[in-house]
């Protein structure tokens, strides 16, 4: 799911964090995991000066793998350039006035120094600090200094909690397809209360096969257990505070009821609502209720826009081969501007024959026609919002320019860059320009990671009516891999015997450690995690199979691929895992994620006479061309 999920809570343009402050200190939101979702505790902290040692901030939070977000404003005493310091064990990020000035979101223990930033005496500047604790000791201490300001822990007297104003609604992103890509329109919707009938949300969007993502925060009036309701035609998914509480991502028309969720009065919780319209009527209406809250459409007054901060960079996935498989390293790269010479990006990778994929979002500054440039040695490809605008996938070294593309200022567009290094020098750089935008390397401020911040929705399942993963019949999202079909089959379109399935996506462990996977399978199965083949029993059989062990890091998403076939008799498949900290269980939906959308270039294949034989599209569909004896085109089929 390529969702904008990690840009919350702080902006000068959003009034729910305002310059006017309510009390001294910062608002602290505490989470019992590494990735700032599933709120456990909210309080005002006088300042950030914590050394929890082997303990935790509160009895509701485990001693390891927790995270905290502090927000509010900071008022300097002097109009000078300030430097901030964070003593952190482990990861930390710091924004001031929406500018990311410190980013060390990895397990580590040290004093970190920010970029310098000019502040004005007596002015309240927005501040946001994010922190996670992974293992062992836990420390978070915020200090500052300037020419006149001695280095010290930032005192309570200069910190203010965020003041909130009435809600303005949610951010709505509208797409002219079913799968939330190819952005057409961004706007603020007062609430989600739409009955488009046979129409569409906007003239730029077709009447059918469109989709919408609403994001922001929601503030309940009562400290109670809430239920949400979605009148939807067709599919819908709803997350509250990172928890997937409603998931009906199929064509249908009904009122859907969420899982219950306990919320605290006056607290802002993340909300993400995804919707698609397939055919016929189009409706999307969001309601809620609790013991004290009458069932009603969630009003504008309780809905807040997501805050936007400057970008954090792109997600970089590094591979020790030319063809982007067998992941070695994942990290956030502030910009794409590297010259490794004859070296490699990391000691785990050889200096030659490596490849990289960067993914995330890019936000233009101007509503204009843009052109992108790649400085590459060797191959490179660039997609913007699913459109392949540059394709130089061969051994070479030069600067290459893309097709032009029209972009709208402030909108965030999917970006994917793929690169391979074959021999000798290794370099890659991404630049852009437009009539107003001078040619420059695309800066960190305009690049956003697509890191997943919400609980998983499951894996992509591809179902085939033969045992060898051919004769494709059906694709769907499976919440978990826990099936007992008996003498039946997964779907009416598939025979009861001799079928096969491929599940793909990513899996996110909760704990650091060595994991073992278990496949309860009748019949054959193969399992890859992070490109490593851990189970290979591609024969008719019925048993529980145990994988090779694999070391995984808590909170990291790893590629997972499972292949299964049913040959005869009973059909069942169940995937479980365990580690020293993880009790053996079926891998839950919350830890399984759909595969990131990967764009593939269109391939043109010619016959021996130079005539177009077939075209393989980006979605893997094939168009074949047929000719008469004189070479005249007769027909094409898909």
mmCIF file of C-alpha atoms in Angstrom, residues 111-452:
data_model
loop_
_atom_site.group_PDB
_atom_site.id
_atom_site.type_symbol
_atom_site.label_atom_id
_atom_site.label_comp_id
_atom_site.label_asym_id
_atom_site.label_seq_id
_atom_site.Cartn_x
_atom_site.Cartn_y
_atom_site.Cartn_z
ATOM 1 C CA UNK A 111 24.814 12.278 21.378
ATOM 2 C CA UNK A 112 23.547 13.518 18.030
ATOM 3 C CA UNK A 113 23.964 17.053 16.676
ATOM 4 C CA UNK A 114 21.375 18.790 14.493
ATOM 5 C CA UNK A 115 21.789 20.990 11.476
ATOM 6 C CA UNK A 116 21.960 24.656 12.530
ATOM 7 C CA UNK A 117 18.738 26.675 12.347
ATOM 8 C CA UNK A 118 18.056 30.418 12.736
ATOM 9 C CA UNK A 119 15.433 31.213 15.420
ATOM 10 C CA UNK A 120 13.842 34.487 16.530
ATOM 11 C CA UNK A 121 13.835 35.729 20.126
ATOM 12 C CA UNK A 122 10.417 35.528 21.789
ATOM 13 C CA UNK A 123 8.791 33.738 18.862
ATOM 14 C CA UNK A 124 7.106 30.366 19.270
ATOM 15 C CA UNK A 125 8.584 27.890 16.761
ATOM 16 C CA UNK A 126 6.908 24.554 16.093
ATOM 17 C CA UNK A 127 8.864 21.583 17.395
ATOM 18 C CA UNK A 128 8.396 17.847 16.971
ATOM 19 C CA UNK A 129 10.618 15.040 18.267
ATOM 20 C CA UNK A 130 10.141 11.355 17.485
ATOM 21 C CA UNK A 131 12.014 8.657 19.393
ATOM 22 C CA UNK A 132 12.134 4.873 19.561
ATOM 23 C CA UNK A 133 13.711 2.430 21.993
ATOM 24 C CA UNK A 134 14.750 -0.899 20.519
ATOM 25 C CA UNK A 135 16.673 -2.894 23.130
ATOM 26 C CA UNK A 136 18.753 -2.432 26.281
ATOM 27 C CA UNK A 137 19.016 1.057 27.776
ATOM 28 C CA UNK A 138 16.534 3.839 26.974
ATOM 29 C CA UNK A 139 17.533 7.522 26.983
ATOM 30 C CA UNK A 140 16.125 10.718 25.412
ATOM 31 C CA UNK A 141 17.570 14.135 26.337
ATOM 32 C CA UNK A 142 17.056 17.342 24.294
ATOM 33 C CA UNK A 143 19.605 20.173 24.572
ATOM 34 C CA UNK A 144 20.349 23.379 22.676
ATOM 35 C CA UNK A 145 22.983 26.086 22.278
ATOM 36 C CA UNK A 146 23.703 29.296 20.373
ATOM 37 C CA UNK A 147 26.266 32.110 20.525
ATOM 38 C CA UNK A 148 24.567 33.558 23.639
ATOM 39 C CA UNK A 149 22.810 30.387 24.862
ATOM 40 C CA UNK A 150 25.005 28.016 26.839
ATOM 41 C CA UNK A 151 24.510 24.364 26.013
ATOM 42 C CA UNK A 152 21.787 23.048 28.328
ATOM 43 C CA UNK A 153 18.733 20.815 28.500
ATOM 44 C CA UNK A 154 15.942 22.871 26.880
ATOM 45 C CA UNK A 155 14.056 24.137 29.970
ATOM 46 C CA UNK A 156 10.330 23.882 30.654
ATOM 47 C CA UNK A 157 10.071 27.695 30.636
ATOM 48 C CA UNK A 158 10.801 27.734 26.874
ATOM 49 C CA UNK A 159 8.513 24.837 25.870
ATOM 50 C CA UNK A 160 4.750 25.021 25.243
ATOM 51 C CA UNK A 161 2.122 22.379 24.604
ATOM 52 C CA UNK A 162 0.248 22.573 21.278
ATOM 53 C CA UNK A 163 -3.002 24.536 21.272
ATOM 54 C CA UNK A 164 -5.806 23.037 19.218
ATOM 55 C CA UNK A 165 -8.554 24.659 17.147
ATOM 56 C CA UNK A 166 -11.803 23.171 15.746
ATOM 57 C CA UNK A 167 -11.431 20.578 13.032
ATOM 58 C CA UNK A 168 -11.317 21.494 9.352
ATOM 59 C CA UNK A 169 -11.973 18.040 7.894
ATOM 60 C CA UNK A 170 -9.801 15.405 6.249
ATOM 61 C CA UNK A 171 -7.368 15.463 3.346
ATOM 62 C CA UNK A 172 -8.910 13.666 0.363
ATOM 63 C CA UNK A 173 -6.716 12.271 -2.426
ATOM 64 C CA UNK A 174 -8.676 11.179 -5.502
ATOM 65 C CA UNK A 175 -7.459 8.685 -8.115
ATOM 66 C CA UNK A 176 -8.901 7.716 -11.504
ATOM 67 C CA UNK A 177 -8.484 3.976 -10.941
ATOM 68 C CA UNK A 178 -9.234 1.259 -8.386
ATOM 69 C CA UNK A 179 -5.818 0.967 -6.766
ATOM 70 C CA UNK A 180 -4.973 4.409 -5.377
ATOM 71 C CA UNK A 181 -2.328 5.416 -7.894
ATOM 72 C CA UNK A 182 -2.228 8.168 -10.492
ATOM 73 C CA UNK A 183 -3.313 11.120 -8.339
ATOM 74 C CA UNK A 184 -5.862 13.413 -10.008
ATOM 75 C CA UNK A 185 -7.091 15.705 -7.236
ATOM 76 C CA UNK A 186 -6.290 16.697 -3.658
ATOM 77 C CA UNK A 187 -8.750 18.680 -1.538
ATOM 78 C CA UNK A 188 -10.080 19.153 1.997
ATOM 79 C CA UNK A 189 -13.349 17.330 2.672
ATOM 80 C CA UNK A 190 -15.326 18.612 5.676
ATOM 81 C CA UNK A 191 -16.384 15.043 6.406
ATOM 82 C CA UNK A 192 -16.924 11.760 4.556
ATOM 83 C CA UNK A 193 -20.574 11.970 3.500
ATOM 84 C CA UNK A 194 -20.807 11.350 -0.223
ATOM 85 C CA UNK A 195 -23.480 9.875 -2.485
ATOM 86 C CA UNK A 196 -22.158 10.335 -5.990
ATOM 87 C CA UNK A 197 -24.761 8.004 -7.488
ATOM 88 C CA UNK A 198 -23.763 7.268 -11.070
ATOM 89 C CA UNK A 199 -21.487 10.323 -11.126
ATOM 90 C CA UNK A 200 -17.943 10.950 -9.908
ATOM 91 C CA UNK A 201 -16.227 13.313 -7.443
ATOM 92 C CA UNK A 202 -14.779 15.541 -10.172
ATOM 93 C CA UNK A 203 -14.793 16.069 -13.927
ATOM 94 C CA UNK A 204 -11.184 14.807 -14.125
ATOM 95 C CA UNK A 205 -12.263 11.432 -12.724
ATOM 96 C CA UNK A 206 -14.268 8.743 -14.508
ATOM 97 C CA UNK A 207 -17.689 7.740 -13.186
ATOM 98 C CA UNK A 208 -16.517 4.220 -12.357
ATOM 99 C CA UNK A 209 -13.275 2.627 -11.239
ATOM 100 C CA UNK A 210 -12.023 5.485 -9.071
ATOM 101 C CA UNK A 211 -10.597 5.447 -5.552
ATOM 102 C CA UNK A 212 -10.047 7.856 -2.658
ATOM 103 C CA UNK A 213 -7.797 8.042 0.394
ATOM 104 C CA UNK A 214 -8.789 10.295 3.319
ATOM 105 C CA UNK A 215 -6.181 11.021 6.004
ATOM 106 C CA UNK A 216 -5.867 13.200 9.089
ATOM 107 C CA UNK A 217 -6.778 12.864 12.754
ATOM 108 C CA UNK A 218 -10.037 12.316 14.616
ATOM 109 C CA UNK A 219 -10.873 13.583 18.129
ATOM 110 C CA UNK A 220 -13.578 11.757 20.157
ATOM 111 C CA UNK A 221 -15.734 13.615 22.669
ATOM 112 C CA UNK A 222 -15.933 10.768 25.194
ATOM 113 C CA UNK A 223 -13.530 8.304 26.798
ATOM 114 C CA UNK A 224 -15.395 5.214 25.651
ATOM 115 C CA UNK A 225 -15.398 2.286 23.257
ATOM 116 C CA UNK A 226 -16.373 3.467 19.760
ATOM 117 C CA UNK A 227 -17.777 1.660 16.746
ATOM 118 C CA UNK A 228 -17.473 3.048 13.235
ATOM 119 C CA UNK A 229 -19.890 2.410 10.369
ATOM 120 C CA UNK A 230 -19.249 2.795 6.670
ATOM 121 C CA UNK A 231 -22.051 3.018 4.131
ATOM 122 C CA UNK A 232 -20.017 1.980 1.111
ATOM 123 C CA UNK A 233 -20.502 1.067 -2.521
ATOM 124 C CA UNK A 234 -17.887 -0.490 -3.082
ATOM 125 C CA UNK A 235 -14.684 -1.414 -1.177
ATOM 126 C CA UNK A 236 -13.419 0.192 2.015
ATOM 127 C CA UNK A 237 -10.617 -0.054 4.600
ATOM 128 C CA UNK A 238 -10.424 1.974 7.829
ATOM 129 C CA UNK A 239 -7.516 2.447 10.228
ATOM 130 C CA UNK A 240 -7.761 4.306 13.547
ATOM 131 C CA UNK A 241 -4.430 5.029 15.237
ATOM 132 C CA UNK A 242 -2.726 2.513 12.986
ATOM 133 C CA UNK A 243 -5.158 -0.295 13.784
ATOM 134 C CA UNK A 244 -7.086 -1.815 10.876
ATOM 135 C CA UNK A 245 -10.651 -1.980 12.237
ATOM 136 C CA UNK A 246 -12.637 -2.397 9.002
ATOM 137 C CA UNK A 247 -11.497 -4.254 5.882
ATOM 138 C CA UNK A 248 -13.936 -4.992 3.041
ATOM 139 C CA UNK A 249 -11.803 -4.378 -0.055
ATOM 140 C CA UNK A 250 -14.191 -6.057 -2.501
ATOM 141 C CA UNK A 251 -17.051 -4.881 -4.749
ATOM 142 C CA UNK A 252 -20.167 -4.683 -2.532
ATOM 143 C CA UNK A 253 -22.857 -2.278 -1.340
ATOM 144 C CA UNK A 254 -23.910 -2.270 2.326
ATOM 145 C CA UNK A 255 -23.397 -0.659 5.721
ATOM 146 C CA UNK A 256 -20.257 -2.131 7.270
ATOM 147 C CA UNK A 257 -19.486 -2.188 10.997
ATOM 148 C CA UNK A 258 -15.954 -1.859 12.394
ATOM 149 C CA UNK A 259 -14.270 -3.691 15.220
ATOM 150 C CA UNK A 260 -14.733 -1.752 18.485
ATOM 151 C CA UNK A 261 -11.905 0.542 19.599
ATOM 152 C CA UNK A 262 -11.354 2.340 22.911
ATOM 153 C CA UNK A 263 -10.615 6.062 22.555
ATOM 154 C CA UNK A 264 -9.872 8.887 25.001
ATOM 155 C CA UNK A 265 -11.833 12.151 24.973
ATOM 156 C CA UNK A 266 -9.952 15.119 23.508
ATOM 157 C CA UNK A 267 -7.145 12.976 22.079
ATOM 158 C CA UNK A 268 -6.281 13.220 18.364
ATOM 159 C CA UNK A 269 -5.955 9.806 16.707
ATOM 160 C CA UNK A 270 -4.633 9.091 13.225
ATOM 161 C CA UNK A 271 -7.341 8.125 10.750
ATOM 162 C CA UNK A 272 -6.861 6.660 7.286
ATOM 163 C CA UNK A 273 -9.875 5.686 5.163
ATOM 164 C CA UNK A 274 -9.469 4.076 1.738
ATOM 165 C CA UNK A 275 -12.332 3.556 -0.707
ATOM 166 C CA UNK A 276 -12.850 2.341 -4.264
ATOM 167 C CA UNK A 277 -15.796 2.489 -6.652
ATOM 168 C CA UNK A 278 -16.037 -0.357 -9.143
ATOM 169 C CA UNK A 279 -19.320 -0.075 -11.057
ATOM 170 C CA UNK A 280 -22.821 1.367 -10.739
ATOM 171 C CA UNK A 281 -23.618 3.574 -7.741
ATOM 172 C CA UNK A 282 -20.914 5.254 -5.628
ATOM 173 C CA UNK A 283 -21.373 5.983 -1.908
ATOM 174 C CA UNK A 284 -18.972 6.677 0.983
ATOM 175 C CA UNK A 285 -20.423 7.755 4.346
ATOM 176 C CA UNK A 286 -18.500 7.496 7.662
ATOM 177 C CA UNK A 287 -20.403 7.352 10.976
ATOM 178 C CA UNK A 288 -19.559 6.557 14.600
ATOM 179 C CA UNK A 289 -21.198 5.773 17.926
ATOM 180 C CA UNK A 290 -20.353 4.981 21.566
ATOM 181 C CA UNK A 291 -22.252 4.679 24.837
ATOM 182 C CA UNK A 292 -22.613 8.482 24.996
ATOM 183 C CA UNK A 293 -22.141 9.326 21.319
ATOM 184 C CA UNK A 294 -25.328 8.926 19.291
ATOM 185 C CA UNK A 295 -24.775 7.311 15.922
ATOM 186 C CA UNK A 296 -24.049 10.108 13.456
ATOM 187 C CA UNK A 297 -21.880 11.101 10.523
ATOM 188 C CA UNK A 298 -18.503 12.016 12.013
ATOM 189 C CA UNK A 299 -18.678 15.844 12.033
ATOM 190 C CA UNK A 300 -16.139 18.292 10.662
ATOM 191 C CA UNK A 301 -15.532 19.656 14.178
ATOM 192 C CA UNK A 302 -13.884 16.343 15.177
ATOM 193 C CA UNK A 303 -11.782 15.871 12.035
ATOM 194 C CA UNK A 304 -8.352 17.462 11.477
ATOM 195 C CA UNK A 305 -6.068 17.676 8.474
ATOM 196 C CA UNK A 306 -2.793 15.738 8.569
ATOM 197 C CA UNK A 307 0.177 17.910 9.325
ATOM 198 C CA UNK A 308 2.895 18.092 6.712
ATOM 199 C CA UNK A 309 6.577 18.355 7.470
ATOM 200 C CA UNK A 310 9.507 18.617 5.135
ATOM 201 C CA UNK A 311 10.507 15.351 3.552
ATOM 202 C CA UNK A 312 12.697 12.686 5.095
ATOM 203 C CA UNK A 313 14.008 11.234 1.820
ATOM 204 C CA UNK A 314 13.285 8.003 -0.056
ATOM 205 C CA UNK A 315 13.326 4.371 0.986
ATOM 206 C CA UNK A 316 16.372 2.677 -0.518
ATOM 207 C CA UNK A 317 16.509 -1.100 -0.959
ATOM 208 C CA UNK A 318 19.989 -2.410 -1.796
ATOM 209 C CA UNK A 319 20.695 -5.723 -3.541
ATOM 210 C CA UNK A 320 23.968 -7.584 -4.125
ATOM 211 C CA UNK A 321 23.187 -8.411 -7.760
ATOM 212 C CA UNK A 322 22.059 -6.753 -10.988
ATOM 213 C CA UNK A 323 18.397 -7.775 -10.925
ATOM 214 C CA UNK A 324 16.933 -6.345 -7.704
ATOM 215 C CA UNK A 325 16.481 -9.537 -5.709
ATOM 216 C CA UNK A 326 18.037 -10.834 -2.495
ATOM 217 C CA UNK A 327 17.706 -7.751 -0.290
ATOM 218 C CA UNK A 328 20.859 -6.847 1.673
ATOM 219 C CA UNK A 329 20.059 -3.479 3.166
ATOM 220 C CA UNK A 330 17.136 -1.081 3.633
ATOM 221 C CA UNK A 331 17.627 2.533 4.677
ATOM 222 C CA UNK A 332 16.259 6.046 4.149
ATOM 223 C CA UNK A 333 18.358 8.130 1.759
ATOM 224 C CA UNK A 334 17.910 11.895 2.144
ATOM 225 C CA UNK A 335 18.547 12.474 -1.564
ATOM 226 C CA UNK A 336 19.653 10.391 -4.538
ATOM 227 C CA UNK A 337 23.116 11.781 -5.276
ATOM 228 C CA UNK A 338 25.844 9.164 -4.935
ATOM 229 C CA UNK A 339 29.272 8.615 -6.431
ATOM 230 C CA UNK A 340 30.744 5.417 -4.998
ATOM 231 C CA UNK A 341 33.597 5.293 -7.526
ATOM 232 C CA UNK A 342 34.953 1.738 -7.496
ATOM 233 C CA UNK A 343 33.482 1.051 -4.044
ATOM 234 C CA UNK A 344 29.978 -0.092 -3.026
ATOM 235 C CA UNK A 345 27.209 1.427 -0.846
ATOM 236 C CA UNK A 346 27.820 -0.992 2.055
ATOM 237 C CA UNK A 347 30.307 -3.597 3.243
ATOM 238 C CA UNK A 348 27.650 -6.304 2.773
ATOM 239 C CA UNK A 349 27.743 -5.674 -0.992
ATOM 240 C CA UNK A 350 30.388 -6.228 -3.639
ATOM 241 C CA UNK A 351 31.799 -3.146 -5.440
ATOM 242 C CA UNK A 352 30.314 -4.305 -8.758
ATOM 243 C CA UNK A 353 27.087 -6.005 -9.843
ATOM 244 C CA UNK A 354 24.757 -4.430 -7.292
ATOM 245 C CA UNK A 355 21.376 -2.765 -7.739
ATOM 246 C CA UNK A 356 19.078 -0.399 -5.825
ATOM 247 C CA UNK A 357 15.413 0.543 -5.796
ATOM 248 C CA UNK A 358 14.283 3.856 -4.264
ATOM 249 C CA UNK A 359 10.570 4.373 -3.560
ATOM 250 C CA UNK A 360 8.434 7.013 -1.908
ATOM 251 C CA UNK A 361 6.718 10.301 -2.742
ATOM 252 C CA UNK A 362 7.880 13.492 -4.435
ATOM 253 C CA UNK A 363 6.251 16.904 -3.930
ATOM 254 C CA UNK A 364 6.801 19.603 -6.588
ATOM 255 C CA UNK A 365 6.965 23.261 -5.607
ATOM 256 C CA UNK A 366 5.276 24.582 -8.757
ATOM 257 C CA UNK A 367 2.293 23.661 -10.933
ATOM 258 C CA UNK A 368 4.292 23.271 -14.109
ATOM 259 C CA UNK A 369 5.769 20.855 -16.635
ATOM 260 C CA UNK A 370 8.790 19.102 -15.130
ATOM 261 C CA UNK A 371 11.725 17.274 -16.652
ATOM 262 C CA UNK A 372 13.899 14.875 -14.661
ATOM 263 C CA UNK A 373 17.552 13.987 -15.236
ATOM 264 C CA UNK A 374 19.595 10.986 -14.142
ATOM 265 C CA UNK A 375 23.384 11.012 -13.803
ATOM 266 C CA UNK A 376 24.020 7.280 -14.067
ATOM 267 C CA UNK A 377 26.809 4.768 -14.326
ATOM 268 C CA UNK A 378 25.229 2.262 -15.276
ATOM 269 C CA UNK A 379 21.508 1.500 -15.827
ATOM 270 C CA UNK A 380 18.585 3.545 -14.503
ATOM 271 C CA UNK A 381 14.793 3.768 -14.765
ATOM 272 C CA UNK A 382 12.442 6.414 -13.309
ATOM 273 C CA UNK A 383 8.689 6.291 -12.806
ATOM 274 C CA UNK A 384 6.536 9.210 -11.595
ATOM 275 C CA UNK A 385 3.041 8.235 -10.471
ATOM 276 C CA UNK A 386 3.308 4.958 -12.356
ATOM 277 C CA UNK A 387 4.460 6.519 -15.652
ATOM 278 C CA UNK A 388 7.841 5.350 -16.957
ATOM 279 C CA UNK A 389 9.474 8.637 -17.921
ATOM 280 C CA UNK A 390 13.104 7.493 -18.263
ATOM 281 C CA UNK A 391 14.380 4.062 -19.278
ATOM 282 C CA UNK A 392 18.134 3.532 -19.717
ATOM 283 C CA UNK A 393 18.524 -0.057 -18.456
ATOM 284 C CA UNK A 394 21.914 -0.834 -20.007
ATOM 285 C CA UNK A 395 25.633 -0.427 -19.391
ATOM 286 C CA UNK A 396 26.506 3.251 -19.934
ATOM 287 C CA UNK A 397 27.635 6.436 -18.224
ATOM 288 C CA UNK A 398 26.173 9.892 -18.849
ATOM 289 C CA UNK A 399 23.395 12.313 -17.894
ATOM 290 C CA UNK A 400 20.023 11.306 -19.356
ATOM 291 C CA UNK A 401 16.837 13.364 -19.520
ATOM 292 C CA UNK A 402 13.280 12.147 -19.055
ATOM 293 C CA UNK A 403 10.045 12.770 -20.878
ATOM 294 C CA UNK A 404 8.218 15.821 -19.566
ATOM 295 C CA UNK A 405 5.447 15.386 -17.018
ATOM 296 C CA UNK A 406 2.851 17.852 -15.658
ATOM 297 C CA UNK A 407 2.827 18.109 -11.850
ATOM 298 C CA UNK A 408 0.736 20.142 -9.396
ATOM 299 C CA UNK A 409 2.400 22.113 -6.597
ATOM 300 C CA UNK A 410 1.961 20.570 -3.160
ATOM 301 C CA UNK A 411 0.624 17.246 -4.418
ATOM 302 C CA UNK A 412 2.618 14.141 -3.561
ATOM 303 C CA UNK A 413 3.334 11.734 -6.414
ATOM 304 C CA UNK A 414 4.665 8.194 -6.302
ATOM 305 C CA UNK A 415 8.281 7.965 -7.380
ATOM 306 C CA UNK A 416 10.347 4.874 -8.109
ATOM 307 C CA UNK A 417 13.975 4.836 -9.249
ATOM 308 C CA UNK A 418 15.815 1.647 -10.158
ATOM 309 C CA UNK A 419 19.567 1.468 -10.720
ATOM 310 C CA UNK A 420 22.210 -1.157 -11.409
ATOM 311 C CA UNK A 421 25.992 -1.031 -11.338
ATOM 312 C CA UNK A 422 27.785 -3.496 -13.579
ATOM 313 C CA UNK A 423 31.524 -2.698 -13.711
ATOM 314 C CA UNK A 424 34.104 -0.074 -12.716
ATOM 315 C CA UNK A 425 32.578 3.282 -11.629
ATOM 316 C CA UNK A 426 29.284 3.505 -9.718
ATOM 317 C CA UNK A 427 27.229 6.717 -9.598
ATOM 318 C CA UNK A 428 23.570 7.785 -9.551
ATOM 319 C CA UNK A 429 21.972 11.220 -9.163
ATOM 320 C CA UNK A 430 18.396 12.507 -9.579
ATOM 321 C CA UNK A 431 17.766 16.092 -10.749
ATOM 322 C CA UNK A 432 14.714 18.067 -11.879
ATOM 323 C CA UNK A 433 13.774 21.375 -13.476
ATOM 324 C CA UNK A 434 10.714 23.310 -14.664
ATOM 325 C CA UNK A 435 10.197 26.885 -15.965
ATOM 326 C CA UNK A 436 10.413 28.148 -12.371
ATOM 327 C CA UNK A 437 12.427 25.338 -10.776
ATOM 328 C CA UNK A 438 16.135 25.742 -11.427
ATOM 329 C CA UNK A 439 17.879 22.520 -12.349
ATOM 330 C CA UNK A 440 19.067 20.897 -9.126
ATOM 331 C CA UNK A 441 19.348 17.593 -7.346
ATOM 332 C CA UNK A 442 15.871 16.867 -5.943
ATOM 333 C CA UNK A 443 16.224 17.987 -2.296
ATOM 334 C CA UNK A 444 15.291 16.023 0.812
ATOM 335 C CA UNK A 445 12.580 18.567 1.629
ATOM 336 C CA UNK A 446 10.544 17.374 -1.386
ATOM 337 C CA UNK A 447 11.057 13.609 -0.923
ATOM 338 C CA UNK A 448 9.021 11.399 1.416
ATOM 339 C CA UNK A 449 9.509 7.807 2.426
ATOM 340 C CA UNK A 450 6.570 5.460 1.884
ATOM 341 C CA UNK A 451 7.348 3.595 5.079
ATOM 342 C CA UNK A 452 4.282 1.808 6.340
#
